CSV table of C-alpha atoms in Angstrom, one decimal:
chain,number,residue,atom,x,y,z
A,27,MET,CA,145.3,153.4,176.0
A,28,LYS,CA,144.8,149.9,175.7
A,29,LYS,CA,146.4,148.2,172.6
A,30,ASN,CA,143.8,147.1,169.9
A,31,PRO,CA,144.0,143.3,169.3
A,32,ALA,CA,142.2,143.5,166.2
A,33,ARG,CA,145.0,144.8,163.7
A,34,LEU,CA,144.3,141.8,161.0
A,35,GLU,CA,148.1,140.8,161.4
A,36,LEU,CA,150.5,137.7,161.3
A,37,SER,CA,153.9,137.6,162.9
A,38,LYS,CA,156.9,138.0,160.5
A,39,GLU,CA,157.6,134.3,160.4
A,40,ALA,CA,154.0,133.3,160.1
A,41,MET,CA,153.8,135.9,156.8
A,42,LYS,CA,157.0,134.3,155.4
A,43,THR,CA,155.7,131.0,156.0
A,44,TYR,CA,152.5,131.9,154.2
A,45,GLY,CA,154.1,133.8,151.3
A,46,TYR,CA,156.4,130.7,150.6
A,47,GLN,CA,153.3,128.4,150.4
A,48,ILE,CA,151.8,130.6,148.1
A,49,VAL,CA,154.8,131.3,145.8
A,50,ASP,CA,155.5,127.5,145.9
A,51,ALA,CA,151.9,126.7,144.6
A,52,ILE,CA,152.0,129.4,142.0
A,53,VAL,CA,155.4,127.9,140.8
A,54,GLU,CA,153.9,124.4,141.0
A,55,HIS,CA,151.0,125.8,138.8
A,56,TYR,CA,153.2,127.0,136.3
A,57,ASP,CA,155.5,124.0,136.0
A,58,THR,CA,152.8,121.5,135.6
A,59,GLN,CA,149.6,123.2,134.3
A,60,SER,CA,150.1,121.5,130.9
A,61,GLU,CA,149.6,118.1,132.8
A,62,LYS,CA,146.3,119.4,134.3
A,63,LEU,CA,143.0,119.1,132.7
A,64,PRO,CA,142.1,122.8,131.4
A,65,VAL,CA,138.4,122.8,131.8
A,66,ALA,CA,136.6,123.2,135.1
A,67,LEU,CA,132.8,121.9,135.4
A,68,GLY,CA,130.5,122.4,138.4
A,69,SER,CA,126.9,123.2,138.8
A,70,ARG,CA,125.7,125.8,141.2
A,71,GLU,CA,124.5,123.2,143.4
A,72,GLU,CA,127.9,121.5,143.5
A,73,MET,CA,129.5,124.9,144.1
A,74,ASP,CA,126.8,125.9,147.0
A,75,SER,CA,127.6,122.3,148.6
A,76,LEU,CA,131.6,123.4,148.7
A,77,PHE,CA,131.5,127.0,149.6
A,78,LEU,CA,128.0,128.3,150.7
A,79,GLU,CA,128.1,129.2,154.6
A,80,GLU,CA,127.6,132.2,156.9
A,81,ALA,CA,130.3,134.4,157.3
A,82,PRO,CA,132.7,132.9,160.2
A,83,GLU,CA,132.5,134.9,163.3
A,84,GLU,CA,135.9,133.4,164.3
A,85,GLY,CA,138.8,132.9,162.4
A,86,THR,CA,140.7,129.8,161.3
A,87,ASP,CA,144.3,128.7,161.1
A,88,PRO,CA,145.8,130.6,157.9
A,89,THR,CA,147.2,127.5,156.1
A,90,GLN,CA,144.1,125.8,156.6
A,91,VAL,CA,142.2,128.3,154.5
A,92,LEU,CA,144.9,128.2,152.0
A,93,ASN,CA,145.0,124.7,151.4
A,94,PHE,CA,141.3,124.7,151.1
A,95,VAL,CA,141.4,127.5,148.4
A,96,LEU,CA,144.2,125.3,146.6
A,97,GLU,CA,142.4,122.2,146.5
A,98,LYS,CA,138.6,123.3,146.0
A,99,VAL,CA,138.8,126.8,144.3
A,100,MET,CA,141.9,126.4,142.1
A,101,THR,CA,140.9,123.2,140.9
A,102,THR,CA,137.5,124.2,139.8
A,103,SER,CA,138.7,127.1,137.6
A,104,THR,CA,139.2,126.7,134.0
A,105,LEU,CA,142.8,127.4,133.0
A,106,MET,CA,142.7,130.0,130.4
A,107,SER,CA,146.4,129.9,130.3
A,108,HIS,CA,146.6,126.1,129.4
A,109,PRO,CA,148.0,125.1,126.0
A,110,LYS,CA,144.8,123.3,125.3
A,111,SER,CA,142.6,126.2,125.9
A,112,TYR,CA,141.8,127.7,122.5
A,113,SER,CA,138.1,129.3,123.0
A,114,PHE,CA,137.0,132.8,123.5
A,115,VAL,CA,140.4,134.5,123.8
A,116,PRO,CA,142.7,132.8,126.0
A,117,GLY,CA,144.8,134.4,128.7
A,118,PRO,CA,148.4,133.1,128.4
A,119,SER,CA,149.9,135.3,130.9
A,120,ASN,CA,153.5,134.9,132.5
A,121,TYR,CA,155.4,134.2,135.7
A,122,ILE,CA,157.0,137.7,135.8
A,123,SER,CA,153.6,139.6,135.3
A,124,ALA,CA,152.0,137.5,137.9
A,125,MET,CA,154.8,138.2,140.4
A,126,ALA,CA,154.5,141.8,139.6
A,127,ASP,CA,150.8,142.0,140.6
A,128,THR,CA,151.6,140.3,143.9
A,129,LEU,CA,154.2,143.1,144.6
A,130,ALA,CA,151.9,145.7,143.5
A,131,THR,CA,148.9,144.4,145.7
A,132,GLY,CA,151.2,143.4,148.5
A,133,TYR,CA,152.4,147.0,148.7
A,134,ASN,CA,148.7,148.3,148.1
A,135,ILE,CA,150.1,150.8,145.6
A,136,PHE,CA,147.3,153.4,144.6
A,137,SER,CA,147.9,154.7,141.0
A,138,GLY,CA,145.4,157.1,140.9
A,139,GLY,CA,147.4,160.2,141.1
A,140,TRP,CA,151.0,161.6,141.1
A,141,ALA,CA,151.1,162.7,144.7
A,142,ALA,CA,150.1,159.4,146.1
A,143,SER,CA,152.6,157.6,143.8
A,144,PRO,CA,155.1,159.3,141.6
A,145,ALA,CA,157.0,156.2,140.6
A,146,ALA,CA,153.7,154.2,139.7
A,147,ALA,CA,152.3,157.4,137.8
A,148,GLU,CA,155.7,157.6,135.9
A,149,LEU,CA,155.9,153.7,135.0
A,150,GLU,CA,152.4,154.2,133.5
A,151,ILE,CA,153.5,157.3,131.2
A,152,VAL,CA,156.5,155.3,130.1
A,153,THR,CA,154.9,152.0,129.3
A,154,ILE,CA,152.1,154.2,127.6
A,155,GLN,CA,154.8,155.7,125.5
A,156,TRP,CA,156.1,152.2,124.6
A,157,LEU,CA,152.6,151.4,123.3
A,158,LEU,CA,152.5,154.9,121.5
A,159,LYS,CA,155.5,154.0,119.7
A,160,ILE,CA,154.7,150.4,118.8
A,161,PHE,CA,151.2,151.7,117.2
A,162,GLY,CA,152.7,154.9,115.6
A,163,PHE,CA,150.9,157.2,117.6
A,164,PRO,CA,152.4,160.6,118.1
A,165,LYS,CA,154.5,160.4,121.2
A,166,LYS,CA,154.6,164.0,122.4
A,167,LYS,CA,150.8,164.7,121.7
A,168,GLY,CA,149.4,161.0,122.4
A,169,GLY,CA,148.6,159.5,125.6
A,170,GLY,CA,146.6,156.6,127.2
A,171,ILE,CA,145.6,155.1,130.2
A,172,PHE,CA,145.5,151.3,131.6
A,173,THR,CA,142.2,149.9,132.4
A,174,SER,CA,140.4,146.7,133.8
A,175,GLY,CA,140.0,145.5,130.3
A,176,GLY,CA,138.8,146.1,126.5
A,177,SER,CA,135.5,146.8,127.6
A,178,MET,CA,136.3,149.7,130.1
A,179,ALA,CA,138.7,150.9,127.3
A,180,ASN,CA,135.9,151.0,124.8
A,181,LEU,CA,133.7,152.8,127.1
A,182,THR,CA,136.3,155.2,127.9
A,183,ALA,CA,136.7,155.8,124.1
A,184,ILE,CA,133.4,156.4,123.3
A,185,THR,CA,133.0,158.6,126.3
A,186,THR,CA,135.8,160.8,125.2
A,187,ALA,CA,134.4,160.6,121.5
A,188,ARG,CA,131.0,161.8,122.7
A,189,ARG,CA,132.5,164.9,124.6
A,190,ILE,CA,134.8,166.0,122.0
A,191,LYS,CA,132.5,165.8,118.9
A,192,CYS,CA,129.2,166.5,120.5
A,193,GLY,CA,129.6,168.5,123.7
A,194,ASP,CA,126.7,168.4,126.1
A,195,ASP,CA,124.1,167.7,123.5
A,196,PHE,CA,124.2,164.4,121.9
A,197,SER,CA,120.5,163.8,121.0
A,198,LYS,CA,121.1,163.8,117.2
A,199,ALA,CA,124.5,161.9,117.8
A,200,VAL,CA,124.8,158.6,115.6
A,201,ILE,CA,127.5,155.8,116.1
A,202,TYR,CA,128.7,153.5,113.6
A,203,LEU,CA,130.0,149.9,114.0
A,204,SER,CA,130.2,146.7,111.8
A,205,ASP,CA,128.1,143.6,112.7
A,206,GLN,CA,131.2,141.8,113.9
A,207,ALA,CA,132.0,144.5,116.6
A,208,HIS,CA,132.7,143.1,120.0
A,209,SER,CA,129.6,143.1,122.2
A,210,SER,CA,131.4,145.5,124.8
A,211,ASN,CA,131.0,148.0,122.6
A,212,ILE,CA,127.2,147.8,122.2
A,213,LYS,CA,127.2,147.7,126.4
A,214,ALA,CA,129.2,150.7,126.3
A,215,ILE,CA,126.9,152.8,123.9
A,216,ARG,CA,124.1,151.6,125.9
A,217,VAL,CA,125.7,152.7,129.3
A,218,LEU,CA,126.1,156.2,128.1
A,219,GLY,CA,122.7,156.5,127.3
A,220,PHE,CA,122.4,156.3,123.6
A,221,LYS,CA,119.1,155.2,122.2
A,222,LYS,CA,118.8,152.3,119.9
A,223,GLU,CA,117.8,154.5,116.9
A,224,GLN,CA,121.2,156.3,117.5
A,225,ILE,CA,123.1,153.2,116.7
A,226,ARG,CA,124.1,152.0,113.1
A,227,ILE,CA,125.2,148.6,113.0
A,228,ILE,CA,126.6,148.1,109.3
A,229,PRO,CA,126.8,144.5,107.7
A,230,THR,CA,130.0,143.1,106.8
A,231,ASP,CA,131.2,141.8,103.5
A,232,ILE,CA,132.0,138.1,102.4
A,233,GLU,CA,135.2,138.3,104.3
A,234,PHE,CA,133.4,139.8,107.4
A,235,LYS,CA,134.9,143.4,106.9
A,236,PHE,CA,133.0,146.7,107.3
A,237,ALA,CA,131.3,147.2,104.2
A,238,VAL,CA,132.7,150.5,103.4
A,239,ASN,CA,130.0,151.3,100.6
A,240,LYS,CA,127.1,150.5,103.0
A,241,LEU,CA,128.9,152.6,105.6
A,242,LYS,CA,129.1,155.6,103.3
A,243,ASN,CA,125.3,155.3,102.4
A,244,CYS,CA,124.4,155.1,106.1
A,245,ILE,CA,126.4,158.2,106.7
A,246,ALA,CA,124.8,160.5,103.7
A,247,LYS,CA,121.3,159.4,104.8
A,248,ASP,CA,121.8,160.3,108.3
A,249,ARG,CA,123.3,163.6,107.5
A,250,LEU,CA,120.5,164.3,105.0
A,251,GLU,CA,118.0,163.7,108.2
A,252,GLY,CA,119.7,166.2,110.3
A,253,LEU,CA,121.5,163.9,112.2
A,254,HIS,CA,125.0,164.0,113.8
A,255,PRO,CA,127.5,161.1,112.7
A,256,PHE,CA,130.0,161.5,115.5
A,257,CYS,CA,132.0,158.0,116.0
A,258,LEU,CA,132.9,154.9,114.1
A,259,ILE,CA,134.3,151.8,115.5
A,260,ALA,CA,136.5,149.9,113.6
A,261,THR,CA,137.9,146.5,114.8
A,262,SER,CA,141.5,145.4,114.4
A,263,GLY,CA,141.1,141.4,115.0
A,264,THR,CA,137.3,140.3,115.4
A,265,THR,CA,136.8,137.6,118.1
A,266,ASN,CA,135.2,135.4,115.6
A,267,THR,CA,137.4,135.4,112.8
A,268,GLY,CA,140.4,137.6,113.6
A,269,THR,CA,139.5,139.8,110.6
A,270,VAL,CA,140.9,143.4,110.5
A,271,ASP,CA,138.6,146.1,108.9
A,272,PRO,CA,140.0,148.2,106.2
A,273,LEU,CA,141.3,150.7,108.6
A,274,VAL,CA,142.9,153.1,106.0
A,275,GLU,CA,139.7,153.6,104.1
A,276,LEU,CA,137.8,154.0,107.2
A,277,SER,CA,140.2,156.4,108.4
A,278,LYS,CA,139.9,158.4,105.3
A,279,ILE,CA,135.8,158.5,105.6
A,280,CYS,CA,136.3,159.7,109.3
A,281,LYS,CA,138.5,162.6,108.3
A,282,LYS,CA,136.4,163.8,105.3
A,283,GLU,CA,133.1,163.4,107.6
A,284,ASP,CA,134.8,164.9,111.0
A,285,ILE,CA,133.9,161.7,112.7
A,286,TRP,CA,135.7,160.1,115.6
A,287,PHE,CA,137.9,157.0,114.6
A,288,HIS,CA,138.1,154.5,117.2
A,289,ILE,CA,139.7,151.2,116.6
A,290,ASP,CA,138.8,148.0,118.9
A,291,GLY,CA,141.9,146.3,119.0
A,292,ALA,CA,141.5,144.4,122.3
A,293,TYR,CA,142.3,141.1,120.5
A,294,GLY,CA,144.2,141.9,117.4
A,295,ALA,CA,146.3,144.9,117.7
A,296,ALA,CA,149.4,143.1,119.6
A,297,ALA,CA,150.2,141.3,116.4
A,298,ILE,CA,151.5,144.6,114.8
A,299,LEU,CA,154.9,143.3,116.6
A,300,SER,CA,154.7,140.5,113.8
A,301,GLN,CA,155.8,141.3,110.2
A,302,LYS,CA,152.5,139.4,109.0
A,303,GLY,CA,150.3,141.4,111.5
A,304,LYS,CA,152.1,144.6,110.8
A,305,GLN,CA,150.9,144.4,107.1
A,306,LEU,CA,147.3,143.6,108.2
A,307,LEU,CA,147.0,146.4,110.7
A,308,LYS,CA,147.9,149.3,108.0
A,309,GLY,CA,146.3,152.3,109.0
A,310,ILE,CA,145.8,151.7,112.9
A,311,GLU,CA,148.0,154.7,113.3
A,312,LYS,CA,145.3,156.8,112.0
A,313,ALA,CA,142.9,156.2,114.7
A,314,ASP,CA,141.9,159.0,117.3
A,315,SER,CA,141.7,156.2,119.9
A,316,LEU,CA,142.6,152.5,120.2
A,317,THR,CA,141.8,149.8,122.7
A,318,VAL,CA,144.6,147.3,123.3
A,319,ASP,CA,144.1,144.4,125.8
A,320,PRO,CA,147.6,143.4,127.2
A,321,HIS,CA,145.8,140.6,129.3
A,322,LYS,CA,145.4,138.8,125.7
A,323,TRP,CA,148.1,138.9,123.3
A,324,PHE,CA,150.6,141.0,125.4
A,325,TYR,CA,150.4,137.8,127.8
A,326,GLN,CA,149.7,139.8,130.8
A,327,PRO,CA,147.5,138.4,133.8
A,328,TYR,CA,144.0,139.6,134.2
A,329,GLU,CA,142.9,142.6,134.6
A,330,MET,CA,144.8,144.7,132.2
A,331,GLY,CA,143.3,146.6,129.3
A,332,CYS,CA,144.4,149.7,127.8
A,333,LEU,CA,143.4,153.1,125.9
A,334,LEU,CA,145.5,155.0,123.7
A,335,VAL,CA,144.6,158.3,122.4
A,336,ARG,CA,145.9,160.7,119.7
A,337,ASN,CA,145.6,163.6,121.7
A,338,HIS,CA,146.1,163.1,125.6
A,339,LYS,CA,144.4,166.5,126.2
A,340,ASN,CA,140.9,165.0,125.0
A,341,LEU,CA,141.1,162.5,128.0
A,342,SER,CA,141.8,165.2,130.4
A,343,HIS,CA,139.0,167.4,128.9
A,344,THR,CA,136.4,164.8,129.3
A,345,PHE,CA,137.3,163.2,132.8
A,346,THR,CA,139.0,166.0,134.9
A,347,GLU,CA,137.0,166.8,137.9
A,348,LYS,CA,138.0,169.3,140.7
A,349,PRO,CA,136.7,168.4,144.0
A,350,GLU,CA,137.9,170.1,147.1
A,351,TYR,CA,139.2,167.1,148.9
A,352,LEU,CA,141.7,166.9,145.9
A,353,ARG,CA,143.1,170.6,145.7
A,354,ASP,CA,146.2,169.8,147.4
A,355,ILE,CA,147.6,167.1,145.4
A,356,GLU,CA,147.1,168.6,141.7
A,357,GLY,CA,150.8,169.0,140.9
A,358,ASN,CA,152.0,170.5,137.8
A,359,THR,CA,150.8,169.9,134.1
A,360,SER,CA,153.5,167.4,133.7
A,361,GLU,CA,152.6,165.1,136.6
A,362,ILE,CA,149.7,163.2,135.3
A,363,ASN,CA,146.9,162.1,137.7
A,364,PHE,CA,145.4,159.3,135.9
A,365,TYR,CA,142.3,159.9,137.7
A,366,ASP,CA,141.7,162.8,135.4
A,367,HIS,CA,142.2,160.5,132.1
A,368,GLY,CA,139.5,157.9,132.8
A,369,ILE,CA,136.7,156.9,135.1
A,370,GLN,CA,138.3,155.4,138.0
A,371,LEU,CA,139.4,157.5,140.8
A,372,THR,CA,140.9,154.4,142.6
A,373,ARG,CA,143.3,152.5,140.5
A,374,ARG,CA,145.4,149.5,141.0
A,375,PHE,CA,149.0,149.7,139.8
A,376,ARG,CA,148.6,147.9,136.5
A,377,ALA,CA,151.5,149.3,134.8
A,378,LEU,CA,154.0,147.4,136.9
A,379,LYS,CA,153.4,144.1,135.4
A,380,PHE,CA,153.7,145.4,131.9
A,381,TYR,CA,156.9,147.3,132.8
A,382,MET,CA,158.8,144.2,134.6
A,383,SER,CA,157.7,141.7,132.0
A,384,LEU,CA,159.0,143.8,128.9
A,385,LYS,CA,162.1,144.6,131.1
A,386,THR,CA,162.7,141.1,132.0
A,387,PHE,CA,161.8,139.3,128.4
A,388,GLY,CA,162.7,142.0,126.2
A,389,LEU,CA,160.4,143.4,123.1
A,390,LYS,CA,161.8,140.8,120.8
A,391,GLU,CA,160.7,137.8,123.0
A,392,PHE,CA,157.1,139.3,122.6
A,393,ARG,CA,157.7,139.7,119.0
A,394,ASP,CA,158.9,136.1,118.5
A,395,ALA,CA,156.0,134.6,120.7
A,396,ILE,CA,153.3,136.6,118.6
A,397,THR,CA,155.0,135.5,115.3
A,398,TYR,CA,155.0,131.9,116.5
A,399,ASN,CA,151.1,132.3,117.4
A,400,ILE,CA,150.5,133.3,113.7
A,401,ASP,CA,152.4,130.8,112.1
A,402,LEU,CA,151.0,128.1,114.4
A,403,ALA,CA,147.7,128.9,113.1
A,404,GLU,CA,148.7,129.0,109.6
A,405,GLU,CA,150.3,125.7,110.2
A,406,VAL,CA,146.7,124.2,111.6
A,407,GLU,CA,145.0,125.6,108.6
A,408,SER,CA,147.4,123.5,106.2
A,409,LYS,CA,147.1,120.4,108.1
A,410,LEU,CA,143.1,120.7,108.0
A,411,ARG,CA,143.2,121.2,104.2
A,412,LYS,CA,145.0,118.2,103.8
A,413,SER,CA,142.6,116.3,105.8
A,414,LYS,CA,139.6,114.4,104.1
A,415,TYR,CA,137.5,114.9,107.6
A,416,TRP,CA,137.7,118.7,108.0
A,417,GLU,CA,136.3,121.9,106.2
A,418,VAL,CA,138.3,125.3,106.7
A,419,VAL,CA,135.7,127.8,107.1
A,420,PHE,CA,137.5,130.9,107.3
A,421,PRO,CA,140.9,130.8,106.9
A,422,ALA,CA,143.7,131.3,109.6
A,423,THR,CA,143.9,135.1,110.5
A,424,LEU,CA,145.9,136.8,113.1
A,425,ALA,CA,146.0,133.4,115.0
A,426,VAL,CA,142.2,132.5,114.9
A,427,ILE,CA,140.8,129.7,112.8
A,428,ASN,CA,137.4,128.4,111.8
A,429,PHE,CA,136.6,125.1,110.8
A,430,ARG,CA,134.2,122.1,110.8
A,431,TYR,CA,134.0,118.4,110.6
A,432,ASN,CA,132.8,117.8,107.1
A,433,PRO,CA,134.1,114.4,106.0
A,434,ILE,CA,134.1,114.5,102.0
A,435,GLU,CA,133.1,110.8,101.4
A,436,LYS,CA,129.9,111.7,103.3
A,437,ASN,CA,126.9,114.0,102.3
A,438,TYR,CA,125.6,115.2,105.3
A,439,SER,CA,123.2,118.2,105.3
A,440,GLU,CA,123.9,121.7,106.9
A,441,LYS,CA,121.8,120.5,109.7
A,442,GLU,CA,123.7,117.3,110.3
A,443,LEU,CA,126.9,119.1,110.3
A,444,ASP,CA,125.6,121.6,112.6
A,445,ALA,CA,124.4,118.7,115.0
A,446,ILE,CA,127.8,116.8,114.4
A,447,ASN,CA,130.3,120.1,115.3
A,448,GLN,CA,127.9,121.1,118.1
A,449,TYR,CA,128.2,117.7,119.6
A,450,ILE,CA,132.2,117.5,119.3
A,451,SER,CA,132.4,120.7,121.0
A,452,GLY,CA,130.2,119.4,123.7
A,453,LYS,CA,131.6,116.5,124.2
A,454,VAL,CA,135.2,117.9,124.1
A,455,VAL,CA,134.4,120.1,126.9
A,456,GLU,CA,132.8,117.7,129.1
A,457,SER,CA,135.8,115.4,128.6
A,458,ARG,CA,137.7,118.5,130.3
A,459,GLU,CA,140.6,117.6,127.9
A,460,ALA,CA,140.5,121.1,125.8
A,461,LEU,CA,138.4,124.0,126.0
A,462,LEU,CA,136.9,124.1,122.1
A,463,VAL,CA,133.6,125.9,121.7
A,464,THR,CA,131.7,126.8,118.5
A,465,THR,CA,130.6,130.1,116.9
A,466,ILE,CA,128.3,130.8,114.0
A,467,LEU,CA,129.4,132.2,110.7
A,468,ASN,CA,127.3,132.4,107.5
A,469,GLY,CA,124.5,130.5,109.5
A,470,GLN,CA,126.8,127.6,110.0
A,471,ILE,CA,127.9,126.1,113.5
A,472,VAL,CA,131.8,126.0,113.5
A,473,LEU,CA,134.6,125.3,115.5
A,474,ARG,CA,136.8,128.1,116.9
A,475,MET,CA,140.5,128.1,117.8
A,476,CYS,CA,142.3,131.2,118.9
A,477,LEU,CA,145.8,130.1,119.1
A,478,ILE,CA,147.7,133.1,121.2
A,479,ASN,CA,149.4,131.0,123.7
A,480,PRO,CA,153.1,130.7,123.2
A,481,ARG,CA,153.2,127.5,124.9
A,482,THR,CA,150.5,125.7,122.7
A,483,THR,CA,152.2,123.2,120.2
A,484,ILE,CA,151.3,121.6,117.1
A,485,GLU,CA,151.3,118.1,119.0
A,486,ASP,CA,148.4,119.7,121.8
A,487,ILE,CA,146.6,120.4,118.6
A,488,GLN,CA,146.8,117.2,116.9
A,489,GLU,CA,145.9,115.4,120.0
A,490,THR,CA,142.8,117.7,120.1
A,491,PHE,CA,141.9,116.9,116.4
A,492,GLU,CA,142.0,113.3,117.4
A,493,LEU,CA,139.7,113.7,120.3
A,494,CYS,CA,137.1,115.6,118.1
A,495,GLU,CA,137.5,113.2,115.2
A,496,TYR,CA,136.5,110.3,117.8
A,497,PHE,CA,133.6,112.2,119.2
A,498,ALA,CA,132.7,113.1,115.5
A,499,VAL,CA,132.4,109.1,114.7
A,500,GLU,CA,130.5,108.7,117.7
A,501,LYS,CA,127.8,111.3,116.6
A,502,GLU,CA,127.8,109.8,113.0
A,503,LEU,CA,126.9,106.5,114.5
A,504,GLN,CA,123.6,108.1,116.1
A,505,LEU,CA,122.5,109.7,112.7
């Protein structure tokens, strides 16, 4: 038989050369990224002019393709791991985990079932157990699964809650969350087919925490109307302010009312490794399920979310299917098939990067990095309070701080202050020197910093404030 020429292969030497070029580029990026501009800007028209073409029929030299990608793609992508990337929730990442991802992808490990890769399944079991211990969940009864991110973890949690609390009929089911809950929860609720009338968005108090009394009233009213309260979503570290809901109180309500208690800790849960974070997160161990996002404050590369559950059987009871084509690879009950614990059948080997980075750096270095982040945000708050130009709108909480330009010698209206702060953000991003955008708190446009990058320094922040003040003066002259 004639040999197939279309094998999608390079020679051993060509692979080595290509691989070395990629590793060299990544190392150079890690070594110099603080010297680069963190923000990438580009219109659709500009991007089309760079990349839009028909799929090529014939191939191109691999080095030529690589150089094009390094020059055009990597330089037009915002650096979420840059020390001056303050907005949304940055992705600080780390080199060990990046290389672990390369290994997992290079070997093309399938991490769906035990039979395909017992080592991959075992490392997911082990690292999930590490997290269960960190968050005070039952080690033997508890369980979990790595997901693409917090959105998929929240979807998995709500699906599980619906199955366990409602069975097949969820027509009268009601779910509760606060007005500061992450949008991924609303998206998950809609994906699952709940109607708008089944969603209760509870207002928060002056500290942006779940208003407990309003929640109690709402649950009581729903029960009187013959509805079925089945799930409550609390937040440990809101995206806007870093606020932690009153977890202990909420857990008591859920226990009394037989409601599934889910905590979305995608942002802030990792702060439990610090002393200050541990105090704020009291009650997190009471959750029936907990979302954690290692690609945020556990410093992992995208994508890596995680769902932890108090009882691992709740996952298998929700997601296990037994198609005939999988009947030969079920194994025994201790050999976990993670496709039975979540939505995905085909899964990449996410556990490897978490395992290798924790083994390499140790939990203490992660603990110290998180503590540094929290202390840094508090230092920034202290500096802002001593400045005659800045107003702290909401204090540093779990490394998030909200503030606005509001010089004490001026008497700007709220409308003028909104315009100035919006202008500051726009001009800073336009300069590409820092990623600093706004949010809205109590109807005010404010600037928000999320300081979870362990390589961000107070000098980086001071330079950013100087840039902000320059643009503020520029805007003042226009008023």
